[in-house]
PDB file of C-alpha atoms in Angstrom:
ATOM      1  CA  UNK I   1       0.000   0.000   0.000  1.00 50.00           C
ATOM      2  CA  UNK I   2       1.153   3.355  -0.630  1.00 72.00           C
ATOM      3  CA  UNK I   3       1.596   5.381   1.955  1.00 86.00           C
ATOM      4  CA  UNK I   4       1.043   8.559  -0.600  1.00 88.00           C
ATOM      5  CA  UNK I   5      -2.611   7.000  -1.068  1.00 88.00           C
ATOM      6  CA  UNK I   6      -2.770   6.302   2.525  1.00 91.00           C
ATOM      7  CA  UNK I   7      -2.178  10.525   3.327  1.00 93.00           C
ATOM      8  CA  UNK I   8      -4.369  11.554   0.086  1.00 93.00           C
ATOM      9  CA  UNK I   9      -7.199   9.753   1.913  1.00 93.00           C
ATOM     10  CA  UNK I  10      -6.929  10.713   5.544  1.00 94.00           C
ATOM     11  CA  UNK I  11      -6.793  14.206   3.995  1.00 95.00           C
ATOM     12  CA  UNK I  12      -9.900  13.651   1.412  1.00 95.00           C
ATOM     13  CA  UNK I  13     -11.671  12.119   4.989  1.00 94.00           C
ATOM     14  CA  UNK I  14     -10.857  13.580   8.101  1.00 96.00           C
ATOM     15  CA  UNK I  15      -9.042  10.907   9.018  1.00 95.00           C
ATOM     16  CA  UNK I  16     -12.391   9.511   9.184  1.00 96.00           C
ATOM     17  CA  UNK I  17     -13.675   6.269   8.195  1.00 97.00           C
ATOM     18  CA  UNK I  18     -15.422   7.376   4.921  1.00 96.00           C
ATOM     19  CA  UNK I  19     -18.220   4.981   5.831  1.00 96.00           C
ATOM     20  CA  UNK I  20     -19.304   5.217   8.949  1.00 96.00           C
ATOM     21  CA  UNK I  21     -17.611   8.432  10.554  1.00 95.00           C
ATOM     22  CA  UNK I  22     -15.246   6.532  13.378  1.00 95.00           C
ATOM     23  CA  UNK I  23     -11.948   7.471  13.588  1.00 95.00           C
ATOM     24  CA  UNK I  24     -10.926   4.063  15.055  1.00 95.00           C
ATOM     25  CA  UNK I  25      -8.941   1.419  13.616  1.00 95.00           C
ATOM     26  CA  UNK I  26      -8.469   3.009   9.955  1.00 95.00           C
ATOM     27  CA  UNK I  27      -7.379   0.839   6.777  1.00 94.00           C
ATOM     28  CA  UNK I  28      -7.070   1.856   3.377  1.00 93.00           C
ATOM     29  CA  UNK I  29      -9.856  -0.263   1.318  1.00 93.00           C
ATOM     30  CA  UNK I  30      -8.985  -0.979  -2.104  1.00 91.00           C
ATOM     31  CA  UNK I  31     -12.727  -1.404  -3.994  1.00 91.00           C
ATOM     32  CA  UNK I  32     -12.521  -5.053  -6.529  1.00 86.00           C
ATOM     33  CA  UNK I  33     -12.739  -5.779  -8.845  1.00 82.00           C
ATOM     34  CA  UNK I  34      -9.782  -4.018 -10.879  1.00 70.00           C
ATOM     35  CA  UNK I  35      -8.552  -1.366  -7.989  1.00 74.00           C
ATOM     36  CA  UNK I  36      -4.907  -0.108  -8.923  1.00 79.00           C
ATOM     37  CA  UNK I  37      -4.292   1.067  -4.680  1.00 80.00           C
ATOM     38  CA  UNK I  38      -4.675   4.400  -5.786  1.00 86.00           C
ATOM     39  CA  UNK I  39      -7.029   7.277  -4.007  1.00 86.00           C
ATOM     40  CA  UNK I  40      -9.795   7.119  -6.862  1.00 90.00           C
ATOM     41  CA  UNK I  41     -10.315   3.565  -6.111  1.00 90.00           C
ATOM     42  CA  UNK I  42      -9.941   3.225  -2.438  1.00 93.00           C
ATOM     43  CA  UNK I  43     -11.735   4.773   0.315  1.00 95.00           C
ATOM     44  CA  UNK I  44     -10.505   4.975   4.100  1.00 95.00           C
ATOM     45  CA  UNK I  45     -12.881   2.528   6.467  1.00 95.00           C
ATOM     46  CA  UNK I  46     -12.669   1.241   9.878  1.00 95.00           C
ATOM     47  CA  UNK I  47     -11.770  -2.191  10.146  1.00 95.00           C
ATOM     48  CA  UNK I  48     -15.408  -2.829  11.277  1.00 95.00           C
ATOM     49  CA  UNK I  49     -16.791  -1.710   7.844  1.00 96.00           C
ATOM     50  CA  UNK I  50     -14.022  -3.319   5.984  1.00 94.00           C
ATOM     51  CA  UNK I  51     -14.521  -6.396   7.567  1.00 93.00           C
ATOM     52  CA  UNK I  52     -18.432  -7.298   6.990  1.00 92.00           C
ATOM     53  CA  UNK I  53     -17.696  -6.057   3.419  1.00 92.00           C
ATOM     54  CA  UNK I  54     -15.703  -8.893   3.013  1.00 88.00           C
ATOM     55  CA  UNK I  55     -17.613 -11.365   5.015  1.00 86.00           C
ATOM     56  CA  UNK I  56     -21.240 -11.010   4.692  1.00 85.00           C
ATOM     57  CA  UNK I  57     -22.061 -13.336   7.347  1.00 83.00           C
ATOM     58  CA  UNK I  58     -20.614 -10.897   9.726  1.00 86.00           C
ATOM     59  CA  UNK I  59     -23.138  -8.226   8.969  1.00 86.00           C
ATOM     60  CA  UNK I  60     -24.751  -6.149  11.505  1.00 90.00           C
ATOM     61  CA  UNK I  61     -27.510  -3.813   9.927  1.00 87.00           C
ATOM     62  CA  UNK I  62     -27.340  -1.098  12.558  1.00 90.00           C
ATOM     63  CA  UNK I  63     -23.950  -0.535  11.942  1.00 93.00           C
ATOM     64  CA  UNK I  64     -24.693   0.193   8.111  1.00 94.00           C
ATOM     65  CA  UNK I  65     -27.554   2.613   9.081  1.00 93.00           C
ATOM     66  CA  UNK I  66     -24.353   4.984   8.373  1.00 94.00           C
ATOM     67  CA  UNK I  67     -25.203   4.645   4.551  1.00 95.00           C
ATOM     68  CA  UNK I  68     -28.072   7.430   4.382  1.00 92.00           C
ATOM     69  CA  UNK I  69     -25.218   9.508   4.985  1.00 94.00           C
ATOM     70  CA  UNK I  70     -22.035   7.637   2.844  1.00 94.00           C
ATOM     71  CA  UNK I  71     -24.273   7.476  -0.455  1.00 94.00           C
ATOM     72  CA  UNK I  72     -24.516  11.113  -0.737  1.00 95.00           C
ATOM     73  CA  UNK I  73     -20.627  11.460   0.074  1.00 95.00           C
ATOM     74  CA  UNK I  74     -19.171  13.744  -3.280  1.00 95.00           C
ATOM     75  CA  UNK I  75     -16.285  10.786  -3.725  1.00 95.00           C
ATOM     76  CA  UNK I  76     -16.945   8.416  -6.200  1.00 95.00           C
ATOM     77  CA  UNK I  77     -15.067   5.121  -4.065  1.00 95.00           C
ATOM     78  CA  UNK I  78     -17.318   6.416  -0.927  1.00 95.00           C
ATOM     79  CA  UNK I  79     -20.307   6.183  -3.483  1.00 95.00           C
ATOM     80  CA  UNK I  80     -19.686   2.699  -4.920  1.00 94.00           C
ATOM     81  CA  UNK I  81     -19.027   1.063  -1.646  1.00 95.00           C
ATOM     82  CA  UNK I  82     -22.026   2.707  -0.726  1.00 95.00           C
ATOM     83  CA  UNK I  83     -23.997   1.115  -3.579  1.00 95.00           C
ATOM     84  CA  UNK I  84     -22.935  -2.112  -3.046  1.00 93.00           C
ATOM     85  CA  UNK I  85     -23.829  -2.359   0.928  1.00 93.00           C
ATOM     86  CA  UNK I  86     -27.062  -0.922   0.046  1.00 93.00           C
ATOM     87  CA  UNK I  87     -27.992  -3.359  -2.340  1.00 91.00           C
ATOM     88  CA  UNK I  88     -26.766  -6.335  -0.307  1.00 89.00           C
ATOM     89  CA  UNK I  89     -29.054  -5.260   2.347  1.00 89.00           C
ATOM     90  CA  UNK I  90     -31.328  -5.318  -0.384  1.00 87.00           C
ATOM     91  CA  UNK I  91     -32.577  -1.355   0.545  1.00 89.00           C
ATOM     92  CA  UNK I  92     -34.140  -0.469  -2.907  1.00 87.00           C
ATOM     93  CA  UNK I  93     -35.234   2.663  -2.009  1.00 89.00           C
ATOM     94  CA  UNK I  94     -32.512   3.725  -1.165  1.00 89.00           C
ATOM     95  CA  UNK I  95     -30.675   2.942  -4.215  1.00 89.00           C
ATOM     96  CA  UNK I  96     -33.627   4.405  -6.864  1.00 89.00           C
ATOM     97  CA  UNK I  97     -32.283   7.595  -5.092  1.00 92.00           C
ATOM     98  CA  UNK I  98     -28.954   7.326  -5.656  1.00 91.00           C
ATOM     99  CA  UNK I  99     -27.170   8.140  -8.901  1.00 91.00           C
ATOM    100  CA  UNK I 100     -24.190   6.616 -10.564  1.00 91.00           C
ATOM    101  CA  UNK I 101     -23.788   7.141 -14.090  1.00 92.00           C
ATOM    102  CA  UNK I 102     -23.336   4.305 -16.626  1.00 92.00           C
ATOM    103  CA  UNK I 103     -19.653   3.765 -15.953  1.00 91.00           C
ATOM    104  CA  UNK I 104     -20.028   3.971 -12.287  1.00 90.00           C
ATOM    105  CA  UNK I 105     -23.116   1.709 -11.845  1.00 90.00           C
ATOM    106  CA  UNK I 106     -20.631  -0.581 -13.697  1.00 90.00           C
ATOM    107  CA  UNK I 107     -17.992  -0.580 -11.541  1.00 90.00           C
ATOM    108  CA  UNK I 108     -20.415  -0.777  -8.208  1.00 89.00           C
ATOM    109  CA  UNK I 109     -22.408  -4.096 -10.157  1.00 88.00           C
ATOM    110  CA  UNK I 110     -18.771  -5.440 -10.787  1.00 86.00           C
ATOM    111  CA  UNK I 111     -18.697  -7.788  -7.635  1.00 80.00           C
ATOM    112  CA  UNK I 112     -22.696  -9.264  -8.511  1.00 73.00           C
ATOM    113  CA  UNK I 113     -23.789  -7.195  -5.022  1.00 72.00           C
ATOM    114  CA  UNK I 114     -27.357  -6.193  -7.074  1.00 64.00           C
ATOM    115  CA  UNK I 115     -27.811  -9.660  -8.375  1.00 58.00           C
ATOM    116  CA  UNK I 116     -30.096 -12.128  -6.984  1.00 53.00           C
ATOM    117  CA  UNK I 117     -28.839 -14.353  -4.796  1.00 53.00           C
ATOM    118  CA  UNK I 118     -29.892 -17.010  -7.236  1.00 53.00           C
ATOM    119  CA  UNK I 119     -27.294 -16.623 -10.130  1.00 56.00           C
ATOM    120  CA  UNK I 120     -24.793 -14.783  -8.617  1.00 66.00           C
ATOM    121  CA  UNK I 121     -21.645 -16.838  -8.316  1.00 77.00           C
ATOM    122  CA  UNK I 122     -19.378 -17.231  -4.960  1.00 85.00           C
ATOM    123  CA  UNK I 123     -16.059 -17.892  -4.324  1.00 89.00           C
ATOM    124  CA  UNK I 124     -15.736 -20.545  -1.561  1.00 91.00           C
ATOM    125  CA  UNK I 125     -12.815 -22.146  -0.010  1.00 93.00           C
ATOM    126  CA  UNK I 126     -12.296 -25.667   1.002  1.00 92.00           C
ATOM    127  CA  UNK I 127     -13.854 -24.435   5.076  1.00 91.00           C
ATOM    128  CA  UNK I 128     -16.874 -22.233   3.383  1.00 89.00           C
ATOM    129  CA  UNK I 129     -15.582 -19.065   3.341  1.00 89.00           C
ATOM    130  CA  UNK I 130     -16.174 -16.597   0.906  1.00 87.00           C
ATOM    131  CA  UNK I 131     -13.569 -15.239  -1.363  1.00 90.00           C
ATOM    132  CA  UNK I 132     -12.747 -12.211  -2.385  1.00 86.00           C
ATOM    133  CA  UNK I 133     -10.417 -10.325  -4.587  1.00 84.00           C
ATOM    134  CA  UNK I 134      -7.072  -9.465  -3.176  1.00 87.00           C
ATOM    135  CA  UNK I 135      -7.574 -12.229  -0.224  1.00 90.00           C
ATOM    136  CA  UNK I 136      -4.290 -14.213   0.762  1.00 93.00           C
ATOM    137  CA  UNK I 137      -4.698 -17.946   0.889  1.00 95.00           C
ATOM    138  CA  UNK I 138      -2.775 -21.395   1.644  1.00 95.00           C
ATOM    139  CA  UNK I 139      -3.124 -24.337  -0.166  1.00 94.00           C
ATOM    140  CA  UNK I 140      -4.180 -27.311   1.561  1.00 95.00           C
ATOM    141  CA  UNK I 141      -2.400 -29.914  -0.635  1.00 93.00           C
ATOM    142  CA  UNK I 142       0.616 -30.501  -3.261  1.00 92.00           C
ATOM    143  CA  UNK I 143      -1.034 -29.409  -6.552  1.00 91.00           C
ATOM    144  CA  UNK I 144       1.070 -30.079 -10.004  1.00 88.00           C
ATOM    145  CA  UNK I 145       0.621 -27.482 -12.000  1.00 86.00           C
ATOM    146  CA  UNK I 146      -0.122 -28.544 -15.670  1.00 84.00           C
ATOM    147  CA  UNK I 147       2.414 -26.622 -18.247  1.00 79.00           C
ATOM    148  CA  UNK I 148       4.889 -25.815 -15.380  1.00 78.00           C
ATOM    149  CA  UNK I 149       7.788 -27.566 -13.983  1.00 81.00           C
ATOM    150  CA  UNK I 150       6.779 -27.117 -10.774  1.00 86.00           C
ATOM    151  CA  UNK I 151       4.229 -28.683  -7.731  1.00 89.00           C
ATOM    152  CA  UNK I 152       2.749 -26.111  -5.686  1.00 90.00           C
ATOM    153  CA  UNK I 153       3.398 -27.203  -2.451  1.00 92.00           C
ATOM    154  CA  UNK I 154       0.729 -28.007   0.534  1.00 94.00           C
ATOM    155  CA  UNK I 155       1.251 -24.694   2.882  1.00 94.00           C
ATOM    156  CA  UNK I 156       2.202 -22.029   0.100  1.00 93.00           C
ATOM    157  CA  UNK I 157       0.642 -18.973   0.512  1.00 94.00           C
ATOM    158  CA  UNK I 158      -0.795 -17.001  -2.384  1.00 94.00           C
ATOM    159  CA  UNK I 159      -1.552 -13.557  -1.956  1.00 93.00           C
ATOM    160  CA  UNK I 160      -3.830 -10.932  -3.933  1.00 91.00           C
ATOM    161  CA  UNK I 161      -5.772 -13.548  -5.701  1.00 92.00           C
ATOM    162  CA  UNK I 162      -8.332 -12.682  -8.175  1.00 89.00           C
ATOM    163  CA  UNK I 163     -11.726 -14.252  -8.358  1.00 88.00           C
ATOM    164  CA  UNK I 164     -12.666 -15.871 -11.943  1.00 86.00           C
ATOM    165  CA  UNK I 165     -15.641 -14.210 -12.305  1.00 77.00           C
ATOM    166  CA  UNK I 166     -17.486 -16.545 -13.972  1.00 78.00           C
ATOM    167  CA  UNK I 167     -16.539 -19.911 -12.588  1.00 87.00           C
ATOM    168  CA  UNK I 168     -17.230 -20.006  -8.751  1.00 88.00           C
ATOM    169  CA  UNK I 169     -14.432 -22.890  -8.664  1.00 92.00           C
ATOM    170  CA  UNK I 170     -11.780 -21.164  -9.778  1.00 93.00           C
ATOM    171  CA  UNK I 171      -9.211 -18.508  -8.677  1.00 93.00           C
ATOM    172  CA  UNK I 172      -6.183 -17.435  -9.447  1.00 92.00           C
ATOM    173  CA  UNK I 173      -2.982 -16.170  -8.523  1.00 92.00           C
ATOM    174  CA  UNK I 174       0.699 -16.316  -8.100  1.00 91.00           C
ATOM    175  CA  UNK I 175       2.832 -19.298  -7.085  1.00 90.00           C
ATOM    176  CA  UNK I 176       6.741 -19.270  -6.801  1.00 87.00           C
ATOM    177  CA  UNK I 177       6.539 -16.085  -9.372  1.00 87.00           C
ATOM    178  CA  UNK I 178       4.498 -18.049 -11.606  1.00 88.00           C
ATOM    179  CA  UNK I 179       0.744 -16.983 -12.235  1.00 89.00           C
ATOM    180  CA  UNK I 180      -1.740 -20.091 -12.111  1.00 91.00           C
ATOM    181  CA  UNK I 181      -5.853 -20.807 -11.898  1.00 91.00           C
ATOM    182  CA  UNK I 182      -6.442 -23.097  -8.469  1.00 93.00           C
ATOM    183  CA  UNK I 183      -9.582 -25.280  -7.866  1.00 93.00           C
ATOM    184  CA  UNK I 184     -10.948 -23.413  -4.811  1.00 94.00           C
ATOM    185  CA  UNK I 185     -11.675 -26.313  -2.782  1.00 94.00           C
ATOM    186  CA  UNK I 186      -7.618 -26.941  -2.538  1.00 95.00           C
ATOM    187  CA  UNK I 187      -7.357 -23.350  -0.320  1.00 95.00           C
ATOM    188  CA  UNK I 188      -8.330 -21.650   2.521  1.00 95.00           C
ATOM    189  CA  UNK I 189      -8.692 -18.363   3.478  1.00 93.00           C
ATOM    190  CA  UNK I 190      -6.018 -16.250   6.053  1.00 90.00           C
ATOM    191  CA  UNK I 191      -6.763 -13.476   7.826  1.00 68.00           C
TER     192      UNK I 191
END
């Protein structure tokens, strides 16, 4: 992470988290799908916020009551985040009152947040947990990797990993400097 991005953010914020308004426990939050760790595509959260993005399971509605307030903040990032919590929660209203134009409503649909639950693919690892881009995981087993002259070994880590968007099964990243798709169910997620 940059710590140029870092400043530009606690400057565009407050040193606030651009979310919710705590000034606890900042991170920089760099928004999937395709964020390049730079201020237009990152917002500054609390690790609270930042953390039930990433793991739905974890989320507690009261804290997100914040978003009346976020989806009207005049930063784009702030905005899509926004979006995307809002239509989890599935708050409709909400959202036919916001206003992203074609390119932005792009990038907030990017992760499936707006789809129904139905079609909309997830990234699981071998334990259940959902995936996201830029997690770090370990493999759980020795995997040869076809057209290499290598086998990933059980324990490797493999960090920043991007989600194949269209195949639940698959993700991929970079082992021993050497960028590969792994079957999901031979990882697991680190914190």
């Amino acid at each position: 992470m940059s710590i140029v991005t870092e400043k530009r953010l606690k400057d565009r914020s407050g040193s606030k988290c651009e979310l919710c308004g705590t000034d606890e426990n900042l991170i920089v939050y760099h928004i999937p799908p395709n964020s390049k760790a730079a201020p237009e595509d990152s917002i500054l959260a609390c690790k609270t916020c930042v953390g039930q993005i990433e793991n739905p399971e974890t989320t507690d509605l009261n804290h997100w009551r914040c978003l009346s307030d976020s989806m009207w903040n005049e930063n784009l990032p702030v905005q899509i985040v926004s979006w995307r919590m809002l239509a989890r929660l599935k708050q409709q209203d909400s959202l036919d009152m916001m206003y992203l134009d074609e390119e932005a409503l792009e990038w907030a649909a990017a992760t499936g947040e707006n789809d129904d639950d139905e079609g909309k693919i997830v990234h699981k690892d071998s334990n259940g947990n959902v995936l996201l881009d830029g997690d770090s995981v370990v493999l759980i087993k020795d995997l040869d990797v076809k057209g290499a002259t290598f086998t990933a070994k059980r324990g490797a880590a493999v960090h920043n990993i991007k989600l194949v968007w269209d195949d639940a099964n698959l993700i991929e990243g970079r082992v021993e400097g050497q960028h590969i798709y792994i079957l999901t169910q031979y990882v697991k997620k680190t914190k």
